[in-house]
mmCIF file of C-alpha atoms in Angstrom:
data_model
loop_
_atom_site.group_PDB
_atom_site.id
_atom_site.type_symbol
_atom_site.label_atom_id
_atom_site.label_comp_id
_atom_site.label_asym_id
_atom_site.label_seq_id
_atom_site.Cartn_x
_atom_site.Cartn_y
_atom_site.Cartn_z
ATOM 1 C CA MET A 117 38.738 -106.188 27.986
ATOM 2 C CA LYS A 118 40.173 -102.709 28.018
ATOM 3 C CA ALA A 119 37.769 -101.712 30.796
ATOM 4 C CA ILE A 120 38.815 -104.763 32.846
ATOM 5 C CA LYS A 121 42.458 -103.815 32.451
ATOM 6 C CA ILE A 122 41.716 -100.270 33.580
ATOM 7 C CA VAL A 123 39.851 -101.557 36.649
ATOM 8 C CA GLY A 124 42.730 -103.887 37.402
ATOM 9 C CA ILE A 125 45.229 -101.088 37.142
ATOM 10 C CA ILE A 126 43.099 -98.909 39.437
ATOM 11 C CA LEU A 127 42.855 -101.729 41.977
ATOM 12 C CA MET A 128 46.604 -102.248 41.848
ATOM 13 C CA ILE A 129 47.161 -98.540 42.382
ATOM 14 C CA LEU A 130 44.731 -98.499 45.312
ATOM 15 C CA ALA A 131 46.370 -101.567 46.839
ATOM 16 C CA SER A 132 49.768 -99.930 46.480
ATOM 17 C CA VAL A 133 48.490 -96.750 48.105
ATOM 18 C CA VAL A 134 47.030 -98.766 50.989
ATOM 19 C CA LEU A 135 50.273 -100.700 51.450
ATOM 20 C CA ILE A 136 52.315 -97.517 51.372
ATOM 21 C CA ALA A 137 49.918 -95.891 53.847
ATOM 22 C CA ILE A 138 50.214 -98.890 56.169
ATOM 23 C CA TYR A 139 53.995 -98.818 55.839
ATOM 24 C CA LEU A 140 54.069 -95.141 56.772
ATOM 25 C CA LEU A 141 51.888 -95.634 59.847
ATOM 26 C CA PRO A 142 53.778 -95.565 63.182
ATOM 27 C CA ASP A 143 55.016 -98.940 64.365
ATOM 28 C CA ASN A 144 54.609 -97.991 68.024
ATOM 29 C CA ALA A 145 51.317 -97.723 69.897
ATOM 30 C CA HIS A 146 50.652 -95.852 73.155
ATOM 31 C CA MET A 147 47.529 -95.349 75.222
ATOM 32 C CA GLU A 148 47.049 -94.173 78.805
ATOM 33 C CA ARG A 149 44.498 -93.239 81.414
ATOM 34 C CA LYS A 150 44.997 -91.634 84.827
ATOM 35 C CA ILE A 151 43.175 -91.161 88.110
ATOM 36 C CA LEU A 152 43.726 -89.572 91.529
ATOM 37 C CA ILE A 153 43.780 -92.044 94.419
ATOM 38 C CA GLU A 154 43.543 -90.504 97.862
ATOM 39 C CA ARG A 155 46.278 -92.611 99.420
ATOM 40 C CA GLN A 156 50.055 -92.321 99.474
ATOM 41 C CA PRO A 157 52.137 -93.943 96.691
ATOM 42 C CA GLU A 158 53.410 -96.723 98.972
ATOM 43 C CA VAL A 159 49.829 -97.932 99.564
ATOM 44 C CA VAL A 160 49.088 -98.001 95.828
ATOM 45 C CA TYR A 161 52.414 -99.705 95.138
ATOM 46 C CA THR A 162 51.643 -102.444 97.663
ATOM 47 C CA GLU A 163 48.462 -103.260 95.740
ATOM 48 C CA LEU A 164 50.227 -103.381 92.362
ATOM 49 C CA ILE A 165 53.417 -105.270 93.257
ATOM 50 C CA SER A 166 51.578 -108.607 93.247
ATOM 51 C CA PHE A 167 48.740 -110.264 91.317
ATOM 52 C CA ARG A 168 47.257 -111.848 94.458
ATOM 53 C CA THR A 169 44.352 -109.366 94.507
ATOM 54 C CA PHE A 170 44.418 -108.396 90.807
ATOM 55 C CA ASN A 171 40.944 -109.790 90.180
ATOM 56 C CA GLU A 172 39.541 -107.580 92.944
ATOM 57 C CA TRP A 173 39.781 -104.615 90.565
ATOM 58 C CA SER A 174 40.662 -105.984 87.114
ATOM 59 C CA PRO A 175 38.209 -104.693 84.462
ATOM 60 C CA TRP A 176 38.336 -108.083 82.735
ATOM 61 C CA ALA A 177 37.666 -110.356 85.718
ATOM 62 C CA THR A 178 33.908 -109.710 85.651
ATOM 63 C CA LYS A 179 33.631 -110.402 81.915
ATOM 64 C CA ASP A 180 34.142 -114.118 82.459
ATOM 65 C CA PRO A 181 33.533 -115.388 86.010
ATOM 66 C CA ALA A 182 34.317 -118.887 84.742
ATOM 67 C CA ALA A 183 37.870 -118.000 83.675
ATOM 68 C CA ALA A 184 40.638 -120.163 85.163
ATOM 69 C CA TYR A 185 43.610 -118.370 86.748
ATOM 70 C CA GLN A 186 47.031 -119.538 87.827
ATOM 71 C CA TRP A 187 49.683 -117.698 89.840
ATOM 72 C CA ASP A 188 53.350 -118.620 89.666
ATOM 73 C CA GLY A 189 56.804 -117.174 90.158
ATOM 74 C CA PRO A 190 57.661 -115.026 93.197
ATOM 75 C CA VAL A 191 54.763 -113.977 95.374
ATOM 76 C CA MET A 192 55.487 -110.334 94.549
ATOM 77 C CA GLY A 193 57.934 -108.169 92.631
ATOM 78 C CA VAL A 194 59.844 -108.927 89.432
ATOM 79 C CA GLY A 195 58.908 -112.372 88.136
ATOM 80 C CA ALA A 196 55.455 -112.527 89.728
ATOM 81 C CA ARG A 197 53.063 -113.857 87.086
ATOM 82 C CA ILE A 198 49.364 -114.491 86.506
ATOM 83 C CA SER A 199 47.958 -116.493 83.585
ATOM 84 C CA TRP A 200 44.387 -117.182 82.535
ATOM 85 C CA LYS A 201 42.260 -119.290 80.234
ATOM 86 C CA SER A 202 38.936 -117.791 79.222
ATOM 87 C CA ALA A 203 36.339 -118.456 76.548
ATOM 88 C CA GLU A 204 35.292 -114.785 76.701
ATOM 89 C CA VAL A 205 38.528 -112.777 76.896
ATOM 90 C CA GLY A 206 40.984 -115.343 75.523
ATOM 91 C CA ASN A 207 44.098 -116.897 77.023
ATOM 92 C CA GLY A 208 47.158 -115.006 78.154
ATOM 93 C CA SER A 209 49.434 -113.931 80.960
ATOM 94 C CA MET A 210 50.987 -110.933 82.695
ATOM 95 C CA GLN A 211 54.329 -110.818 84.453
ATOM 96 C CA VAL A 212 56.051 -108.112 86.468
ATOM 97 C CA ILE A 213 59.272 -107.211 84.636
ATOM 98 C CA GLU A 214 60.313 -103.927 86.269
ATOM 99 C CA VAL A 215 59.672 -102.090 89.521
ATOM 100 C CA MET A 216 60.724 -98.799 91.080
ATOM 101 C CA GLU A 217 59.679 -98.876 94.725
ATOM 102 C CA ASN A 218 56.642 -96.663 95.303
ATOM 103 C CA ARG A 219 57.090 -95.160 91.804
ATOM 104 C CA LYS A 220 56.416 -97.656 89.015
ATOM 105 C CA VAL A 221 55.386 -101.224 88.150
ATOM 106 C CA VAL A 222 55.742 -102.558 84.586
ATOM 107 C CA ASN A 223 53.987 -105.732 83.380
ATOM 108 C CA LEU A 224 54.723 -107.748 80.248
ATOM 109 C CA MET A 225 51.573 -109.092 78.576
ATOM 110 C CA LYS A 226 51.296 -112.162 76.368
ATOM 111 C CA PHE A 227 48.192 -113.305 74.494
ATOM 112 C CA ASP A 228 47.726 -116.596 72.686
ATOM 113 C CA GLU A 229 47.803 -116.279 68.892
ATOM 114 C CA TYR A 230 49.136 -112.720 69.126
ATOM 115 C CA GLU A 231 52.740 -112.218 68.084
ATOM 116 C CA SER A 232 53.488 -108.940 69.844
ATOM 117 C CA ASP A 233 54.236 -108.631 73.576
ATOM 118 C CA PRO A 234 52.886 -105.269 74.793
ATOM 119 C CA THR A 235 53.658 -103.790 78.190
ATOM 120 C CA ALA A 236 51.419 -102.074 80.713
ATOM 121 C CA ALA A 237 52.919 -99.718 83.291
ATOM 122 C CA PHE A 238 51.553 -98.096 86.416
ATOM 123 C CA ILE A 239 53.301 -94.803 87.122
ATOM 124 C CA LEU A 240 52.738 -93.343 90.606
ATOM 125 C CA ASN A 241 53.122 -89.583 90.970
ATOM 126 C CA PRO A 242 52.757 -88.096 94.471
ATOM 127 C CA VAL A 243 50.434 -85.070 94.399
ATOM 128 C CA ASP A 244 48.467 -82.999 96.884
ATOM 129 C CA GLY A 245 45.711 -85.225 98.209
ATOM 130 C CA GLY A 246 47.276 -88.557 97.299
ATOM 131 C CA THR A 247 48.703 -90.232 94.213
ATOM 132 C CA GLU A 248 48.136 -89.680 90.525
ATOM 133 C CA VAL A 249 48.130 -93.151 88.966
ATOM 134 C CA VAL A 250 48.894 -93.314 85.249
ATOM 135 C CA TRP A 251 48.109 -96.663 83.586
ATOM 136 C CA THR A 252 49.791 -96.993 80.201
ATOM 137 C CA TYR A 253 49.709 -99.439 77.285
ATOM 138 C CA ASP A 254 52.712 -99.619 74.958
ATOM 139 C CA GLU A 255 53.445 -101.831 72.002
ATOM 140 C CA SER A 256 56.458 -101.619 69.691
ATOM 141 C CA ASN A 257 57.373 -103.127 66.331
ATOM 142 C CA VAL A 258 53.751 -103.275 65.211
ATOM 143 C CA LYS A 259 53.616 -104.701 61.717
ATOM 144 C CA GLY A 260 51.212 -105.041 58.803
ATOM 145 C CA LEU A 261 47.489 -104.676 59.242
ATOM 146 C CA ALA A 262 47.974 -104.555 63.011
ATOM 147 C CA LYS A 263 49.036 -100.934 62.519
ATOM 148 C CA ILE A 264 45.484 -100.076 61.420
ATOM 149 C CA PHE A 265 44.081 -101.795 64.493
ATOM 150 C CA MET A 266 46.450 -99.826 66.718
ATOM 151 C CA LEU A 267 45.016 -96.565 65.409
ATOM 152 C CA GLY A 268 41.896 -97.385 67.381
ATOM 153 C CA ILE A 269 43.565 -98.757 70.516
ATOM 154 C CA ASP A 270 42.430 -95.778 72.583
ATOM 155 C CA GLY A 271 38.780 -96.416 71.890
ATOM 156 C CA PHE A 272 39.189 -100.172 72.047
ATOM 157 C CA LEU A 273 40.993 -100.336 75.396
ATOM 158 C CA GLY A 274 40.411 -96.951 77.003
ATOM 159 C CA GLU A 275 37.059 -97.783 78.614
ATOM 160 C CA ASP A 276 38.484 -100.938 80.229
ATOM 161 C CA TYR A 277 41.354 -98.905 81.661
ATOM 162 C CA GLU A 278 38.956 -96.303 83.026
ATOM 163 C CA GLN A 279 36.804 -98.956 84.722
ATOM 164 C CA GLY A 280 39.885 -100.681 86.098
ATOM 165 C CA LEU A 281 41.278 -97.473 87.579
ATOM 166 C CA LEU A 282 37.959 -96.659 89.252
ATOM 167 C CA ALA A 283 37.880 -100.137 90.805
ATOM 168 C CA LEU A 284 41.553 -99.813 91.818
ATOM 169 C CA LYS A 285 40.756 -96.490 93.480
ATOM 170 C CA ASP A 286 37.916 -98.070 95.487
ATOM 171 C CA ARG A 287 40.109 -100.989 96.487
ATOM 172 C CA VAL A 288 43.135 -98.932 97.582
ATOM 173 C CA GLU A 289 41.094 -96.292 99.396
ATOM 174 C CA SER A 290 39.375 -99.078 101.366
ATOM 175 C CA ALA A 291 42.710 -100.422 102.660
ATOM 176 C CA PRO A 292 42.951 -100.427 106.479
ATOM 177 C CA ASP A 293 44.696 -97.516 108.160
ATOM 178 C CA PHE A 294 47.579 -98.982 110.124
ATOM 179 C CA GLU A 295 49.268 -97.386 113.108
ATOM 180 C CA PHE A 296 52.672 -98.710 112.081
ATOM 181 C CA SER A 297 54.442 -98.447 108.739
ATOM 182 C CA MET A 298 54.460 -101.694 106.724
ATOM 183 C CA SER A 299 55.928 -102.734 103.397
ATOM 184 C CA LEU A 300 56.699 -105.807 101.320
ATOM 185 C CA LYS A 301 60.370 -106.720 101.022
ATOM 186 C CA THR A 302 62.545 -109.532 99.750
ATOM 187 C CA VAL A 303 65.345 -110.315 102.195
ATOM 188 C CA GLU A 304 68.554 -112.186 101.524
ATOM 189 C CA PRO A 305 69.475 -115.240 103.633
ATOM 190 C CA PHE A 306 71.926 -114.611 106.449
ATOM 191 C CA ARG A 307 73.829 -116.412 109.206
ATOM 192 C CA TYR A 308 73.743 -115.488 112.859
ATOM 193 C CA LEU A 309 75.240 -116.651 116.130
ATOM 194 C CA GLY A 310 72.469 -117.353 118.569
ATOM 195 C CA ILE A 311 71.288 -118.896 121.807
ATOM 196 C CA ARG A 312 68.100 -120.941 121.729
ATOM 197 C CA ASP A 313 65.902 -120.463 124.782
ATOM 198 C CA SER A 314 62.330 -120.812 125.996
ATOM 199 C CA THR A 315 60.142 -119.698 128.882
ATOM 200 C CA VAL A 316 56.599 -118.831 129.785
ATOM 201 C CA SER A 317 55.234 -115.845 127.925
ATOM 202 C CA ASP A 318 55.916 -113.248 130.617
ATOM 203 C CA PRO A 319 57.330 -109.946 129.271
ATOM 204 C CA ALA A 320 59.492 -109.215 132.299
ATOM 205 C CA LEU A 321 60.971 -112.711 132.375
ATOM 206 C CA VAL A 322 61.552 -112.764 128.604
ATOM 207 C CA SER A 323 63.290 -109.380 128.772
ATOM 208 C CA THR A 324 65.609 -110.581 131.543
ATOM 209 C CA MET A 325 66.498 -113.804 129.726
ATOM 210 C CA MET A 326 67.156 -111.967 126.462
ATOM 211 C CA ALA A 327 69.427 -109.430 128.162
ATOM 212 C CA GLN A 328 71.468 -112.285 129.650
ATOM 213 C CA ASN A 329 71.657 -114.093 126.306
ATOM 214 C CA TYR A 330 72.779 -111.007 124.384
ATOM 215 C CA GLY A 331 75.394 -110.320 127.051
ATOM 216 C CA GLU A 332 76.712 -113.868 126.697
ATOM 217 C CA LEU A 333 76.835 -113.509 122.904
ATOM 218 C CA VAL A 334 78.683 -110.181 123.061
ATOM 219 C CA THR A 335 81.294 -111.676 125.412
ATOM 220 C CA TYR A 336 81.762 -114.729 123.180
ATOM 221 C CA MET A 337 82.143 -112.619 120.031
ATOM 222 C CA SER A 338 84.519 -110.163 121.716
ATOM 223 C CA ILE A 339 86.852 -112.920 122.912
ATOM 224 C CA ARG A 340 86.978 -114.519 119.464
ATOM 225 C CA GLY A 341 87.106 -111.284 117.489
ATOM 226 C CA VAL A 342 83.839 -111.976 115.673
ATOM 227 C CA GLU A 343 82.078 -108.823 114.440
ATOM 228 C CA ALA A 344 78.324 -108.456 114.120
ATOM 229 C CA THR A 345 77.118 -107.361 110.686
ATOM 230 C CA GLY A 346 73.815 -106.002 111.932
ATOM 231 C CA ASN A 347 71.554 -105.300 114.883
ATOM 232 C CA PRO A 348 70.612 -107.900 117.511
ATOM 233 C CA LEU A 349 67.613 -110.007 116.610
ATOM 234 C CA ALA A 350 65.235 -112.577 118.024
ATOM 235 C CA VAL A 351 63.676 -115.373 115.967
ATOM 236 C CA TYR A 352 60.456 -116.832 117.385
ATOM 237 C CA SER A 353 59.612 -120.487 116.784
ATOM 238 C CA ASP A 354 56.872 -121.167 119.338
ATOM 239 C CA TYR A 355 54.564 -118.545 120.778
ATOM 240 C CA GLY A 356 51.361 -120.310 121.728
ATOM 241 C CA ASP A 357 49.590 -121.657 124.799
ATOM 242 C CA GLY A 358 51.486 -119.374 127.163
ATOM 243 C CA ASP A 359 54.931 -120.669 126.146
ATOM 244 C CA LEU A 360 57.566 -118.850 124.133
ATOM 245 C CA SER A 361 60.569 -120.295 122.290
ATOM 246 C CA PHE A 362 63.082 -117.969 120.682
ATOM 247 C CA ILE A 363 66.660 -117.566 119.497
ATOM 248 C CA CYS A 364 68.591 -114.450 120.493
ATOM 249 C CA GLY A 365 71.271 -113.686 117.944
ATOM 250 C CA TYR A 366 73.656 -111.408 116.093
ATOM 251 C CA PRO A 367 74.123 -111.643 112.309
ATOM 252 C CA ILE A 368 77.715 -112.385 111.316
ATOM 253 C CA ALA A 369 79.711 -112.873 108.122
ATOM 254 C CA ALA A 370 82.415 -115.127 109.601
ATOM 255 C CA GLN A 371 82.291 -118.928 109.505
ATOM 256 C CA GLU A 372 82.105 -119.149 113.301
ATOM 257 C CA ILE A 373 80.379 -122.418 114.261
ATOM 258 C CA GLY A 374 79.760 -121.642 117.929
ATOM 259 C CA THR A 375 80.243 -123.764 120.995
ATOM 260 C CA GLY A 376 78.083 -124.893 123.905
ATOM 261 C CA ARG A 377 74.865 -122.859 124.083
ATOM 262 C CA ILE A 378 76.009 -120.565 121.301
ATOM 263 C CA GLN A 379 75.391 -122.013 117.846
ATOM 264 C CA LEU A 380 75.450 -120.860 114.233
ATOM 265 C CA PHE A 381 72.003 -120.516 112.629
ATOM 266 C CA ARG A 382 70.839 -119.640 109.135
ATOM 267 C CA GLN A 383 67.805 -117.505 108.358
ATOM 268 C CA GLU A 384 66.362 -118.263 104.927
ATOM 269 C CA GLY A 385 65.614 -115.340 102.614
ATOM 270 C CA GLY A 386 62.478 -114.579 100.660
ATOM 271 C CA PRO A 387 59.443 -112.290 100.693
ATOM 272 C CA VAL A 388 58.412 -110.780 104.028
ATOM 273 C CA ILE A 389 56.084 -108.224 105.506
ATOM 274 C CA LEU A 390 58.279 -105.651 107.244
ATOM 275 C CA LEU A 391 56.687 -103.624 110.037
ATOM 276 C CA ASN A 392 58.444 -100.706 111.726
ATOM 277 C CA CYS A 393 57.274 -100.661 115.330
ATOM 278 C CA GLN A 394 57.906 -97.443 117.232
ATOM 279 C CA GLY A 395 57.896 -97.149 121.007
ATOM 280 C CA SER A 396 57.938 -99.580 123.895
ATOM 281 C CA TYR A 397 58.163 -103.325 123.355
ATOM 282 C CA GLU A 398 54.609 -103.427 124.657
ATOM 283 C CA ASN A 399 53.608 -102.189 121.178
ATOM 284 C CA LEU A 400 54.913 -105.335 119.509
ATOM 285 C CA GLU A 401 51.699 -107.271 120.128
ATOM 286 C CA LYS A 402 49.777 -104.544 118.300
ATOM 287 C CA GLY A 403 52.360 -104.783 115.503
ATOM 288 C CA TYR A 404 51.724 -108.500 115.030
ATOM 289 C CA ASP A 405 47.965 -107.883 114.956
ATOM 290 C CA GLU A 406 48.454 -105.336 112.171
ATOM 291 C CA ILE A 407 50.663 -107.740 110.212
ATOM 292 C CA MET A 408 47.867 -110.325 110.304
ATOM 293 C CA GLU A 409 45.332 -107.743 109.124
ATOM 294 C CA PHE A 410 47.695 -106.596 106.366
ATOM 295 C CA ALA A 411 48.264 -110.180 105.186
ATOM 296 C CA ALA A 412 44.526 -110.885 105.108
ATOM 297 C CA PHE A 413 43.719 -107.742 103.067
ATOM 298 C CA TYR A 414 46.421 -108.441 100.466
ATOM 299 C CA ASP A 415 45.828 -112.221 100.458
ATOM 300 C CA TYR A 416 49.229 -113.376 101.692
ATOM 301 C CA ASP A 417 49.832 -116.458 103.832
ATOM 302 C CA LEU A 418 52.063 -116.000 106.882
ATOM 303 C CA VAL A 419 54.625 -118.811 106.940
ATOM 304 C CA GLY A 420 57.749 -119.762 108.829
ATOM 305 C CA ASN A 421 59.118 -118.002 111.883
ATOM 306 C CA PRO A 422 58.976 -114.222 112.335
ATOM 307 C CA TRP A 423 61.936 -112.330 113.714
ATOM 308 C CA GLU A 424 62.495 -108.988 115.383
ATOM 309 C CA GLU A 425 65.420 -106.650 114.781
ATOM 310 C CA TYR A 426 66.214 -104.235 117.616
ATOM 311 C CA THR A 427 67.650 -101.035 116.178
ATOM 312 C CA THR A 428 67.695 -99.203 119.521
ATOM 313 C CA ASP A 429 69.807 -100.219 122.531
ATOM 314 C CA PRO A 430 67.649 -99.825 125.683
ATOM 315 C CA GLU A 431 70.766 -99.607 127.861
ATOM 316 C CA THR A 432 72.074 -96.508 126.097
ATOM 317 C CA ASN A 433 68.658 -95.046 125.276
ATOM 318 C CA PRO A 434 66.138 -95.475 128.118
ATOM 319 C CA ASP A 435 63.481 -93.334 126.384
ATOM 320 C CA THR A 436 61.003 -96.027 125.305
ATOM 321 C CA ALA A 437 59.146 -93.603 123.014
ATOM 322 C CA SER A 438 62.197 -93.477 120.741
ATOM 323 C CA TRP A 439 62.743 -97.245 120.531
ATOM 324 C CA ALA A 440 62.474 -98.764 117.062
ATOM 325 C CA THR A 441 61.937 -102.454 116.311
ATOM 326 C CA ASN A 442 61.561 -104.067 112.911
ATOM 327 C CA ILE A 443 59.355 -107.140 112.628
ATOM 328 C CA TYR A 444 59.951 -109.447 109.651
ATOM 329 C CA TYR A 445 57.253 -112.015 108.878
ATOM 330 C CA PRO A 446 57.792 -114.452 105.962
ATOM 331 C CA ILE A 447 54.913 -114.767 103.487
ATOM 332 C CA GLN A 448 53.847 -116.819 100.516
#
């Protein structure tokens, strides 16, 4: 009996030591891997701001080809979310919770039957030759036996991160090289005074009609004291089979309702591809071609009506090489 008591005391002491050791372990876990990607930060950021192509480089996608995925929330940016159900890697979700344009994307991770909610961040550091991408894993308030597990998180998760970064590097470095600068933006809705018009798709004729329409709008706004809040724009609603329908307009803040040919329109907000077209208006066709290629590579659907914003006035600046036009194309 005495021996049993001694063994019991020893076991109690050992258990106490283990509990104290666990208590003293750090309650925060951190792991990271990094890689050099030979593209600029904005190209890497474009890949990471959405989950539309996540499975193109995810280290876990190949572990269970039968996994079921669902995308919800915004198409990109804060709130974008992917969830999965898998017999091999379990069920869970990731959601974008923080972004710094071209610098950082932070995702919140949730796993079924796991109490903690770790985060994974991609930090983009511009360096000579491209972008250093740092992929981190962070978990706070780790409790109990989970602290022991977190001691081995580097070995447990590090290889997956390394494989994922290599696949991300291949994916980003294979992105098309575009002549014009493009980015993903979320625009706010706005009102504009405009004139709806249509004609055959002849550049010279369209240019003449637009100049007349903008002149009519400027006169109308001047007489009524309505100020434009931005550059002139053109919204296109029909551009097929040789015909072209468009609305020439100026964004305004006033509650002007318009009269006759001049009416008040509303442009809905939301996610868009924004292309900065430099040079003559003849380059716009090339710009639209690049938008379509961009959308296909990043798996976005082009929806709604695109619009052009003219940031250069041809009448005061006849040098076509210096003209700048922004094309906005809604996506989902």
